[in-house]
């Protein structure tokens, strides 16, 4: 064990250690597998992870053998009568090592297919023994196995996830979310090929949004609905209003955070972007409780009121495209849309100002990543200082976000603080990519806006005047 840990330290601290150890990697790995099987030690699985990451070329021919050894060891550990912490730590280390192997081998399709079957046996063991402590690691494995392709075996795992969710495991929905997102976006054709797939996603989201599951899980559920509307624009007409009704119903109940309120609004905005005429027609037929008033006006009022709560790149882009879609409605537009005409362009200007800063922030991050990849090294002490700075910024951001959500941001904040707050804005759900977020996406919200304003001035001058009448010269 001490020798293995020493090897790990060498790999981490000595540049020439990698070349020196390379000829011996195969034997080292085989020895480690034997010792792990005999001792069930966490320390050794950590060493294994390091070796797998550093020596991908050497590990590739051994990947299936390593995975099989680890799976057998996991079965041995999980079946033992021991209830010690060491048992749990050993099992968790094996699962993390399996996840590392899957991630490293994700582009080796043939090898991955063999690994996939072995890992699914491990997942089956966890479900069979109902080991809740390992659910997060198990769900991470499902995610890793669906990042680049979704095989027939992994579609079977999709149904396992639903069964797991149904067995009072609502708390694990956020952990399931990355894998669920993969099932929708990595193989969209296969997702649509079976109507049961859509039913399962809807049933899960509905249960989360109508149960006391916490607003974080509810935000994830609403995000999943939005992802489907954007991923399958023009292909899932039958579910659009079902999704909208679910989001609107949640808004009629107490909402504690601006994030959830914005995310539910965004589902409706995505539906507007999906089918503007169909959505507005449906909203006009829906009425506020105990009144004859169409729900359209209330939705628009809430959306425009919360425009400043749309944060990050994706949410702001979605909001901008939604507002442009609203402005592009034909002259027979609902009266509720006409009534908010003076508010549309000021809201868009606010969104575009935020987008400019968000794009700059992302560009700065990408530049920083490029510099690191080119070999720029930072001293350990400097890293510690930067991490402290990031922690301070994070705390300040959360405090300001909390104040903003509660309407407590005063006018006495100076401009520098506001700029810093805007600069670091991004959303926790930003990583769940949609077609609008891809680098090759042809839809530029700035170009859409410019083209729309030029067209409206010629096509519908009275509506154009209604939109710009509330603006000053600047």
Short mmCIF file of C-alpha atoms in Angstrom, two decimals:
data_model
loop_
_atom_site.label_atom_id
_atom_site.label_comp_id
_atom_site.label_asym_id
_atom_site.label_seq_id
_atom_site.Cartn_x
_atom_site.Cartn_y
_atom_site.Cartn_z
CA UNK A 1 0.00 0.00 0.00
CA UNK A 2 2.77 2.41 0.93
CA UNK A 3 4.59 1.61 -2.31
CA UNK A 4 1.47 2.31 -4.36
CA UNK A 5 0.86 5.63 -2.63
CA UNK A 6 4.50 6.54 -3.24
CA UNK A 7 3.98 5.85 -6.94
CA UNK A 8 0.98 8.16 -6.95
CA UNK A 9 3.00 10.92 -5.31
CA UNK A 10 5.77 10.45 -7.87
CA UNK A 11 3.29 10.77 -10.72
CA UNK A 12 1.89 13.95 -9.21
CA UNK A 13 5.17 15.63 -8.30
CA UNK A 14 7.91 14.37 -10.64
CA UNK A 15 7.65 15.16 -14.34
CA UNK A 16 10.03 12.40 -15.42
CA UNK A 17 8.27 9.75 -13.32
CA UNK A 18 5.68 9.12 -16.04
CA UNK A 19 8.29 8.04 -18.59
CA UNK A 20 10.22 5.98 -16.04
CA UNK A 21 7.12 4.04 -14.96
CA UNK A 22 5.59 3.60 -18.44
CA UNK A 23 7.24 0.20 -19.22
CA UNK A 24 5.99 -1.18 -15.90
CA UNK A 25 2.42 0.14 -15.97
CA UNK A 26 0.79 -3.12 -17.03
CA UNK A 27 2.41 -5.11 -14.22
CA UNK A 28 1.74 -2.38 -11.66
CA UNK A 29 -1.96 -2.36 -12.59
CA UNK A 30 -2.27 -6.14 -12.45
CA UNK A 31 -0.56 -6.19 -9.04
CA UNK A 32 -2.85 -3.43 -7.81
CA UNK A 33 -5.94 -5.34 -8.93
CA UNK A 34 -4.78 -8.41 -7.01
CA UNK A 35 -4.05 -6.43 -3.85
CA UNK A 36 -7.35 -4.53 -4.07
CA UNK A 37 -9.19 -7.85 -4.31
CA UNK A 38 -7.34 -9.23 -1.28
CA UNK A 39 -7.33 -6.14 0.94
CA UNK A 40 -10.37 -4.11 -0.24
CA UNK A 41 -8.20 -0.97 0.29
CA UNK A 42 -9.65 2.99 -0.90
CA UNK A 43 -6.18 4.25 -1.08
CA UNK A 44 -5.31 1.72 -3.84
CA UNK A 45 -8.33 2.55 -6.00
CA UNK A 46 -7.23 6.18 -5.89
CA UNK A 47 -3.81 5.12 -7.20
CA UNK A 48 -5.56 3.11 -9.92
CA UNK A 49 -7.56 6.17 -10.99
CA UNK A 50 -4.34 8.17 -11.30
CA UNK A 51 -2.71 5.47 -13.44
CA UNK A 52 -5.76 5.21 -15.70
CA UNK A 53 -5.77 8.97 -16.30
CA UNK A 54 -2.01 9.27 -16.90
CA UNK A 55 -1.43 6.16 -19.00
CA UNK A 56 -4.46 6.03 -21.30
CA UNK A 57 -2.58 4.34 -24.17
CA UNK A 58 -1.13 1.67 -21.89
CA UNK A 59 -4.45 1.13 -20.10
CA UNK A 60 -6.60 0.82 -23.25
CA UNK A 61 -5.66 -2.82 -24.03
CA UNK A 62 -6.26 -3.68 -20.34
CA UNK A 63 -9.46 -1.66 -19.89
CA UNK A 64 -11.89 -4.58 -20.12
CA UNK A 65 -9.73 -6.76 -17.86
CA UNK A 66 -9.39 -3.96 -15.29
CA UNK A 67 -13.13 -3.29 -15.36
CA UNK A 68 -13.92 -6.97 -14.91
CA UNK A 69 -11.53 -7.27 -11.95
CA UNK A 70 -13.03 -4.19 -10.30
CA UNK A 71 -16.59 -5.44 -10.88
CA UNK A 72 -15.76 -8.81 -9.29
CA UNK A 73 -14.09 -7.08 -6.36
CA UNK A 74 -17.13 -4.82 -5.93
CA UNK A 75 -19.42 -7.88 -5.87
CA UNK A 76 -17.16 -9.42 -3.26
CA UNK A 77 -17.14 -6.28 -1.10
CA UNK A 78 -20.86 -5.62 -1.32
CA UNK A 79 -21.75 -9.24 -0.52
CA UNK A 80 -19.57 -9.43 2.59
CA UNK A 81 -21.20 -9.37 6.02
CA UNK A 82 -19.01 -6.53 7.21
CA UNK A 83 -20.77 -3.27 8.04
CA UNK A 84 -17.58 -1.27 8.57
CA UNK A 85 -16.81 2.14 7.14
CA UNK A 86 -13.86 0.57 5.32
CA UNK A 87 -16.26 -1.60 3.33
CA UNK A 88 -18.27 1.43 2.17
CA UNK A 89 -15.13 3.43 1.37
CA UNK A 90 -13.64 0.52 -0.62
CA UNK A 91 -16.84 0.03 -2.62
CA UNK A 92 -17.12 3.75 -3.33
CA UNK A 93 -13.49 3.85 -4.46
CA UNK A 94 -14.14 1.01 -6.90
CA UNK A 95 -17.19 2.80 -8.32
CA UNK A 96 -15.21 6.00 -8.78
CA UNK A 97 -12.44 4.07 -10.52
CA UNK A 98 -14.97 2.46 -12.86
CA UNK A 99 -16.32 5.92 -13.65
CA UNK A 100 -12.80 7.12 -14.45
CA UNK A 101 -12.22 4.19 -16.82
CA UNK A 102 -15.53 4.81 -18.62
CA UNK A 103 -14.70 8.51 -19.01
CA UNK A 104 -11.17 7.85 -20.30
CA UNK A 105 -12.45 5.22 -22.76
CA UNK A 106 -15.46 7.22 -24.01
CA UNK A 107 -14.07 7.51 -27.56
CA UNK A 108 -13.05 3.84 -27.76
CA UNK A 109 -16.46 2.61 -28.94
CA UNK A 110 -15.67 -1.09 -29.24
CA UNK A 111 -13.96 -1.29 -25.85
CA UNK A 112 -16.69 0.80 -24.26
CA UNK A 113 -19.35 -1.68 -25.37
CA UNK A 114 -17.58 -4.47 -23.46
CA UNK A 115 -17.06 -2.23 -20.42
CA UNK A 116 -20.70 -1.15 -20.54
CA UNK A 117 -22.00 -4.67 -20.00
CA UNK A 118 -19.72 -5.21 -16.99
CA UNK A 119 -20.64 -1.86 -15.43
CA UNK A 120 -24.35 -2.57 -15.89
CA UNK A 121 -23.85 -5.73 -13.79
CA UNK A 122 -22.42 -3.52 -11.04
CA UNK A 123 -25.42 -1.20 -11.34
CA UNK A 124 -27.70 -4.23 -11.10
CA UNK A 125 -25.96 -5.29 -7.87
CA UNK A 126 -26.52 -1.87 -6.31
CA UNK A 127 -30.21 -1.96 -7.21
CA UNK A 128 -30.59 -5.58 -6.16
CA UNK A 129 -29.08 -4.92 -2.74
CA UNK A 130 -30.82 -1.50 -2.58
CA UNK A 131 -27.59 0.17 -1.41
CA UNK A 132 -28.78 3.78 -1.19
CA UNK A 133 -25.31 4.98 -0.15
CA UNK A 134 -24.02 4.23 -3.65
CA UNK A 135 -26.88 5.72 -5.69
CA UNK A 136 -24.99 8.92 -6.53
CA UNK A 137 -21.99 6.97 -7.85
CA UNK A 138 -24.30 4.61 -9.74
CA UNK A 139 -26.08 7.53 -11.41
CA UNK A 140 -22.74 9.07 -12.29
CA UNK A 141 -21.83 5.82 -14.07
CA UNK A 142 -25.08 5.92 -16.05
CA UNK A 143 -24.27 9.49 -17.06
CA UNK A 144 -20.72 8.58 -18.14
CA UNK A 145 -21.99 5.63 -20.20
CA UNK A 146 -24.44 7.86 -22.11
CA UNK A 147 -22.25 10.89 -22.86
CA UNK A 148 -21.32 9.94 -26.43
CA UNK A 149 -23.86 7.25 -27.38
CA UNK A 150 -26.91 5.49 -25.95
CA UNK A 151 -26.86 1.79 -26.74
CA UNK A 152 -29.86 -0.56 -26.45
CA UNK A 153 -28.47 -1.77 -23.11
CA UNK A 154 -28.37 1.79 -21.80
CA UNK A 155 -31.97 2.36 -22.91
CA UNK A 156 -32.82 -0.52 -20.60
CA UNK A 157 -31.02 1.40 -17.86
CA UNK A 158 -33.30 4.38 -18.60
CA UNK A 159 -36.24 2.28 -17.42
CA UNK A 160 -34.23 1.21 -14.36
CA UNK A 161 -33.88 4.90 -13.47
CA UNK A 162 -37.64 5.35 -13.65
CA UNK A 163 -38.21 2.30 -11.46
CA UNK A 164 -35.69 3.68 -8.97
CA UNK A 165 -37.44 7.07 -9.01
CA UNK A 166 -40.81 5.45 -8.40
CA UNK A 167 -39.58 3.65 -5.28
CA UNK A 168 -39.70 6.75 -3.08
CA UNK A 169 -36.35 8.00 -4.36
CA UNK A 170 -37.54 11.48 -5.31
CA UNK A 171 -34.51 12.95 -3.56
CA UNK A 172 -32.22 11.53 -6.24
CA UNK A 173 -33.88 13.35 -9.14
CA UNK A 174 -31.17 16.03 -9.33
CA UNK A 175 -28.54 13.26 -9.41
CA UNK A 176 -30.46 11.59 -12.25
CA UNK A 177 -30.70 14.84 -14.21
CA UNK A 178 -27.34 14.64 -16.08
CA UNK A 179 -28.16 11.13 -17.33
CA UNK A 180 -31.75 12.09 -18.23
CA UNK A 181 -30.40 15.05 -20.20
CA UNK A 182 -28.11 12.66 -22.09
CA UNK A 183 -31.00 10.36 -22.99
CA UNK A 184 -32.84 13.33 -24.53
CA UNK A 185 -29.96 15.04 -26.32
CA UNK A 186 -27.33 12.40 -27.20
CA UNK A 187 -29.71 10.14 -29.14
CA UNK A 188 -32.80 12.29 -29.79
CA UNK A 189 -34.12 10.04 -32.55
CA UNK A 190 -34.14 7.00 -30.27
CA UNK A 191 -35.77 9.06 -27.51
CA UNK A 192 -38.67 10.01 -29.80
CA UNK A 193 -38.95 6.52 -31.30
CA UNK A 194 -40.70 5.21 -28.18
CA UNK A 195 -43.58 7.34 -26.79
CA UNK A 196 -42.98 5.75 -23.38
CA UNK A 197 -39.71 7.70 -23.09
CA UNK A 198 -41.58 11.03 -23.18
CA UNK A 199 -44.22 9.73 -20.79
CA UNK A 200 -41.55 8.74 -18.27
CA UNK A 201 -39.86 12.15 -18.38
CA UNK A 202 -43.19 13.93 -17.99
CA UNK A 203 -44.31 11.71 -15.12
CA UNK A 204 -41.02 12.29 -13.30
CA UNK A 205 -41.14 16.06 -13.80
CA UNK A 206 -44.79 16.21 -12.78
CA UNK A 207 -44.13 14.28 -9.58
CA UNK A 208 -41.23 16.58 -8.69
CA UNK A 209 -43.20 19.75 -9.44
CA UNK A 210 -46.32 18.65 -7.56
CA UNK A 211 -44.61 17.09 -4.52
CA UNK A 212 -42.71 18.63 -1.66
CA UNK A 213 -39.37 17.86 -3.27
CA UNK A 214 -37.59 21.18 -2.75
CA UNK A 215 -37.13 24.04 -5.17
CA UNK A 216 -33.72 22.89 -6.42
CA UNK A 217 -35.22 19.64 -7.71
CA UNK A 218 -38.18 21.58 -9.12
CA UNK A 219 -35.83 23.88 -11.04
CA UNK A 220 -34.18 20.82 -12.56
CA UNK A 221 -37.58 19.37 -13.53
CA UNK A 222 -38.63 22.61 -15.22
CA UNK A 223 -35.27 22.74 -17.00
CA UNK A 224 -35.83 19.25 -18.39
CA UNK A 225 -39.19 20.35 -19.82
CA UNK A 226 -37.53 23.36 -21.45
CA UNK A 227 -34.75 21.18 -22.89
CA UNK A 228 -37.34 18.95 -24.59
CA UNK A 229 -39.19 21.90 -26.14
CA UNK A 230 -35.95 23.31 -27.57
CA UNK A 231 -34.46 19.95 -28.58
CA UNK A 232 -37.57 18.83 -30.49
CA UNK A 233 -38.94 22.08 -31.90
CA UNK A 234 -41.75 21.20 -34.32
CA UNK A 235 -41.71 17.51 -33.36
CA UNK A 236 -43.61 17.22 -30.07
CA UNK A 237 -46.74 19.31 -30.54
CA UNK A 238 -48.82 16.99 -28.39
CA UNK A 239 -46.87 17.70 -25.19
CA UNK A 240 -46.33 21.47 -25.45
CA UNK A 241 -49.42 22.63 -23.59
CA UNK A 242 -49.13 19.78 -21.09
CA UNK A 243 -45.70 21.12 -20.17
CA UNK A 244 -46.99 24.71 -20.07
CA UNK A 245 -49.89 23.82 -17.79
CA UNK A 246 -47.53 22.02 -15.41
CA UNK A 247 -45.25 25.08 -15.22
CA UNK A 248 -48.13 27.54 -14.81
CA UNK A 249 -49.77 25.43 -12.11
CA UNK A 250 -46.52 25.46 -10.14
CA UNK A 251 -46.48 29.27 -10.38
CA UNK A 252 -49.89 29.46 -8.73
CA UNK A 253 -48.37 28.00 -5.53
CA UNK A 254 -45.83 29.53 -3.19
CA UNK A 255 -42.44 30.08 -4.85
CA UNK A 256 -39.61 31.05 -2.50
CA UNK A 257 -36.79 31.63 -4.99
CA UNK A 258 -36.57 33.74 -8.11
CA UNK A 259 -34.68 30.86 -9.77
CA UNK A 260 -37.71 28.55 -9.69
CA UNK A 261 -40.10 31.28 -10.75
CA UNK A 262 -37.84 32.20 -13.68
CA UNK A 263 -37.37 28.56 -14.67
CA UNK A 264 -41.14 27.94 -14.75
CA UNK A 265 -41.63 31.11 -16.79
CA UNK A 266 -38.89 29.90 -19.11
CA UNK A 267 -40.84 26.72 -19.89
CA UNK A 268 -43.68 28.93 -21.16
CA UNK A 269 -41.21 31.17 -23.03
CA UNK A 270 -39.76 28.05 -24.69
CA UNK A 271 -43.30 27.05 -25.71
CA UNK A 272 -43.81 30.55 -27.16
CA UNK A 273 -40.59 30.13 -29.14
CA UNK A 274 -41.74 26.62 -30.21
CA UNK A 275 -45.19 27.72 -31.45
CA UNK A 276 -46.10 31.40 -30.82
CA UNK A 277 -49.57 31.33 -32.35
CA UNK A 278 -50.50 28.05 -30.69
CA UNK A 279 -49.32 29.14 -27.25
CA UNK A 280 -51.04 32.54 -27.29
CA UNK A 281 -54.27 30.95 -28.53
CA UNK A 282 -54.13 28.41 -25.71
CA UNK A 283 -53.33 31.05 -23.05
CA UNK A 284 -56.30 33.10 -24.22
CA UNK A 285 -58.54 30.10 -23.56
CA UNK A 286 -57.13 29.56 -20.06
CA UNK A 287 -58.58 31.76 -17.31
CA UNK A 288 -57.44 33.04 -13.97
CA UNK A 289 -59.17 31.34 -11.00
CA UNK A 290 -62.69 32.64 -10.33
CA UNK A 291 -62.55 35.16 -13.21
CA UNK A 292 -63.17 35.38 -16.94
CA UNK A 293 -59.77 37.02 -17.45
CA UNK A 294 -57.45 35.15 -19.80
CA UNK A 295 -54.17 34.04 -18.24
CA UNK A 296 -52.17 35.74 -21.02
CA UNK A 297 -52.01 39.11 -19.26
CA UNK A 298 -50.89 37.65 -15.94
CA UNK A 299 -48.17 35.59 -17.59
CA UNK A 300 -46.81 38.57 -19.54
CA UNK A 301 -46.92 40.79 -16.46
CA UNK A 302 -44.95 38.25 -14.41
CA UNK A 303 -42.44 37.62 -17.21
CA UNK A 304 -41.68 41.31 -17.75
CA UNK A 305 -41.53 41.94 -14.01
CA UNK A 306 -38.92 39.19 -13.65
CA UNK A 307 -36.81 40.04 -16.70
CA UNK A 308 -33.93 41.07 -14.44
CA UNK A 309 -33.99 37.59 -12.85
CA UNK A 310 -32.94 35.90 -16.09
CA UNK A 311 -29.24 35.29 -15.50
CA UNK A 312 -26.43 33.60 -17.38
CA UNK A 313 -26.05 33.16 -21.13
CA UNK A 314 -28.74 30.60 -21.90
CA UNK A 315 -31.56 32.11 -19.84
CA UNK A 316 -30.94 35.60 -21.20
CA UNK A 317 -30.72 34.33 -24.78
CA UNK A 318 -33.98 32.44 -24.28
CA UNK A 319 -35.61 35.55 -22.82
CA UNK A 320 -34.39 37.72 -25.70
CA UNK A 321 -35.63 35.29 -28.36
CA UNK A 322 -38.93 34.97 -26.51
CA UNK A 323 -39.46 38.74 -26.42
CA UNK A 324 -38.55 39.00 -30.11
CA UNK A 325 -41.08 36.24 -30.85
CA UNK A 326 -43.70 38.16 -28.88
CA UNK A 327 -42.99 41.36 -30.83
CA UNK A 328 -43.24 39.43 -34.12
CA UNK A 329 -46.90 38.49 -33.56
CA UNK A 330 -49.36 39.43 -36.35
CA UNK A 331 -51.71 42.46 -36.05
CA UNK A 332 -54.53 40.30 -34.62
CA UNK A 333 -52.38 39.73 -31.53
CA UNK A 334 -54.13 39.36 -28.15
CA UNK A 335 -54.98 42.62 -26.39
CA UNK A 336 -52.74 41.59 -23.50
CA UNK A 337 -49.72 41.68 -25.84
CA UNK A 338 -50.65 45.14 -27.15
CA UNK A 339 -51.02 46.38 -23.57
CA UNK A 340 -47.40 45.59 -22.69
CA UNK A 341 -45.90 47.07 -25.89
CA UNK A 342 -44.14 49.97 -24.07
CA UNK A 343 -42.33 47.50 -21.77
CA UNK A 344 -40.97 45.12 -24.39
CA UNK A 345 -37.99 47.10 -25.73
CA UNK A 346 -36.80 48.35 -22.31
CA UNK A 347 -36.85 44.74 -21.13
CA UNK A 348 -34.91 43.63 -24.20
CA UNK A 349 -32.32 46.37 -23.69
CA UNK A 350 -31.78 45.14 -20.13
CA UNK A 351 -31.38 41.57 -21.37
CA UNK A 352 -28.92 42.55 -24.12
CA UNK A 353 -26.83 44.56 -21.64
CA UNK A 354 -26.64 41.50 -19.42
CA UNK A 355 -25.85 39.25 -22.40
CA UNK A 356 -22.93 41.45 -23.40
CA UNK A 357 -21.35 41.00 -19.97
CA UNK A 358 -22.14 37.28 -19.91
CA UNK A 359 -20.50 36.73 -23.30
CA UNK A 360 -17.45 38.68 -22.15
CA UNK A 361 -17.26 36.61 -18.98
CA UNK A 362 -17.37 33.37 -20.98
CA UNK A 363 -14.71 34.68 -23.40
CA UNK A 364 -12.46 35.53 -20.46
CA UNK A 365 -12.92 32.05 -19.04
CA UNK A 366 -12.09 30.42 -22.39
CA UNK A 367 -8.97 32.58 -22.73
CA UNK A 368 -7.93 31.54 -19.25
CA UNK A 369 -8.46 27.85 -20.10
CA UNK A 370 -6.42 28.23 -23.28
CA UNK A 371 -3.55 29.76 -21.35
CA UNK A 372 -3.58 26.87 -18.88
CA UNK A 373 -3.58 24.34 -21.72
CA UNK A 374 -0.55 26.06 -23.23
CA UNK A 375 1.37 25.20 -20.11
CA UNK A 376 1.10 28.28 -17.96
CA UNK A 377 1.95 27.30 -14.40
CA UNK A 378 0.84 29.09 -11.27
CA UNK A 379 2.64 28.84 -7.93
CA UNK A 380 0.77 27.00 -5.18
CA UNK A 381 0.61 30.07 -2.98
CA UNK A 382 -0.95 32.09 -5.79
CA UNK A 383 -3.53 29.36 -6.34
CA UNK A 384 -4.47 29.46 -2.68
CA UNK A 385 -4.89 33.22 -2.86
CA UNK A 386 -7.03 32.96 -5.99
CA UNK A 387 -9.20 30.27 -4.42
CA UNK A 388 -9.75 32.56 -1.43
CA UNK A 389 -10.72 35.36 -3.82
CA UNK A 390 -13.13 33.07 -5.66
CA UNK A 391 -14.67 31.95 -2.38
CA UNK A 392 -15.12 35.61 -1.38
CA UNK A 393 -16.68 36.44 -4.75
CA UNK A 394 -18.94 33.41 -4.50
CA UNK A 395 -20.15 34.39 -1.06
CA UNK A 396 -20.74 37.98 -2.18
CA UNK A 397 -22.57 36.79 -5.29
CA UNK A 398 -24.88 34.51 -3.29
CA UNK A 399 -25.58 37.29 -0.78
CA UNK A 400 -26.45 39.73 -3.56
CA UNK A 401 -28.52 37.15 -5.40
CA UNK A 402 -30.45 36.48 -2.21
CA UNK A 403 -31.01 40.21 -1.67
CA UNK A 404 -32.07 40.62 -5.30
CA UNK A 405 -34.57 37.79 -5.00
CA UNK A 406 -36.07 39.51 -1.96
CA UNK A 407 -36.00 43.00 -3.46
CA UNK A 408 -33.36 44.21 -1.01
CA UNK A 409 -30.70 45.55 -3.38
CA UNK A 410 -30.49 49.20 -2.42
CA UNK A 411 -29.51 52.17 -4.57
CA UNK A 412 -26.45 52.82 -2.43
CA UNK A 413 -24.44 50.01 -4.07
CA UNK A 414 -21.67 51.62 -6.07
CA UNK A 415 -21.13 50.95 -9.78
CA UNK A 416 -18.03 48.84 -9.19
CA UNK A 417 -19.99 46.39 -7.04
CA UNK A 418 -22.73 46.18 -9.66
CA UNK A 419 -20.21 45.49 -12.42
CA UNK A 420 -18.56 42.75 -10.35
CA UNK A 421 -21.96 41.21 -9.59
CA UNK A 422 -22.94 41.19 -13.26
CA UNK A 423 -19.56 39.82 -14.34
CA UNK A 424 -19.84 36.61 -12.37
CA UNK A 425 -23.49 35.92 -13.10
CA UNK A 426 -24.23 32.44 -14.41
CA UNK A 427 -26.83 29.83 -13.62
CA UNK A 428 -26.47 26.44 -12.00
CA UNK A 429 -28.44 24.88 -14.87
CA UNK A 430 -26.28 26.41 -17.61
CA UNK A 431 -24.46 23.11 -18.19
CA UNK A 432 -27.59 21.38 -19.53
CA UNK A 433 -27.02 22.25 -23.18
CA UNK A 434 -29.78 22.83 -25.71
CA UNK A 435 -29.53 23.40 -29.49
CA UNK A 436 -29.46 27.15 -28.79
CA UNK A 437 -26.25 26.78 -26.77
CA UNK A 438 -24.13 24.90 -29.29
CA UNK A 439 -21.18 26.72 -30.84
CA UNK A 440 -22.51 25.95 -34.32
CA UNK A 441 -26.01 27.29 -33.52
CA UNK A 442 -27.01 29.60 -36.40
CA UNK A 443 -29.48 31.59 -34.29
CA UNK A 444 -27.90 34.88 -33.17
CA UNK A 445 -30.26 36.78 -30.89
CA UNK A 446 -28.68 40.13 -31.83
CA UNK A 447 -29.21 39.47 -35.55
CA UNK A 448 -32.76 38.26 -34.89
CA UNK A 449 -33.56 41.47 -33.01
CA UNK A 450 -32.01 43.74 -35.64
CA UNK A 451 -33.77 41.99 -38.50
CA UNK A 452 -37.09 42.08 -36.65
CA UNK A 453 -36.95 45.82 -35.91
CA UNK A 454 -36.08 46.63 -39.52
CA UNK A 455 -38.92 44.42 -40.77
CA UNK A 456 -41.51 45.78 -38.33
CA UNK A 457 -40.79 49.39 -39.30
CA UNK A 458 -41.76 48.53 -42.88
CA UNK A 459 -44.37 45.83 -42.30
CA UNK A 460 -46.33 47.13 -39.30
CA UNK A 461 -45.47 50.81 -38.67
CA UNK A 462 -48.21 51.38 -36.07
CA UNK A 463 -46.99 48.44 -33.96
CA UNK A 464 -43.41 49.63 -34.43
CA UNK A 465 -44.39 53.05 -33.08
CA UNK A 466 -46.16 51.46 -30.11
CA UNK A 467 -42.96 49.57 -29.30
CA UNK A 468 -40.58 52.56 -29.55
CA UNK A 469 -42.84 55.30 -28.20
CA UNK A 470 -41.66 54.83 -24.62
CA UNK A 471 -37.95 55.11 -25.45
CA UNK A 472 -35.84 58.23 -25.02
CA UNK A 473 -33.44 59.40 -27.73
CA UNK A 474 -30.52 57.47 -26.31
#
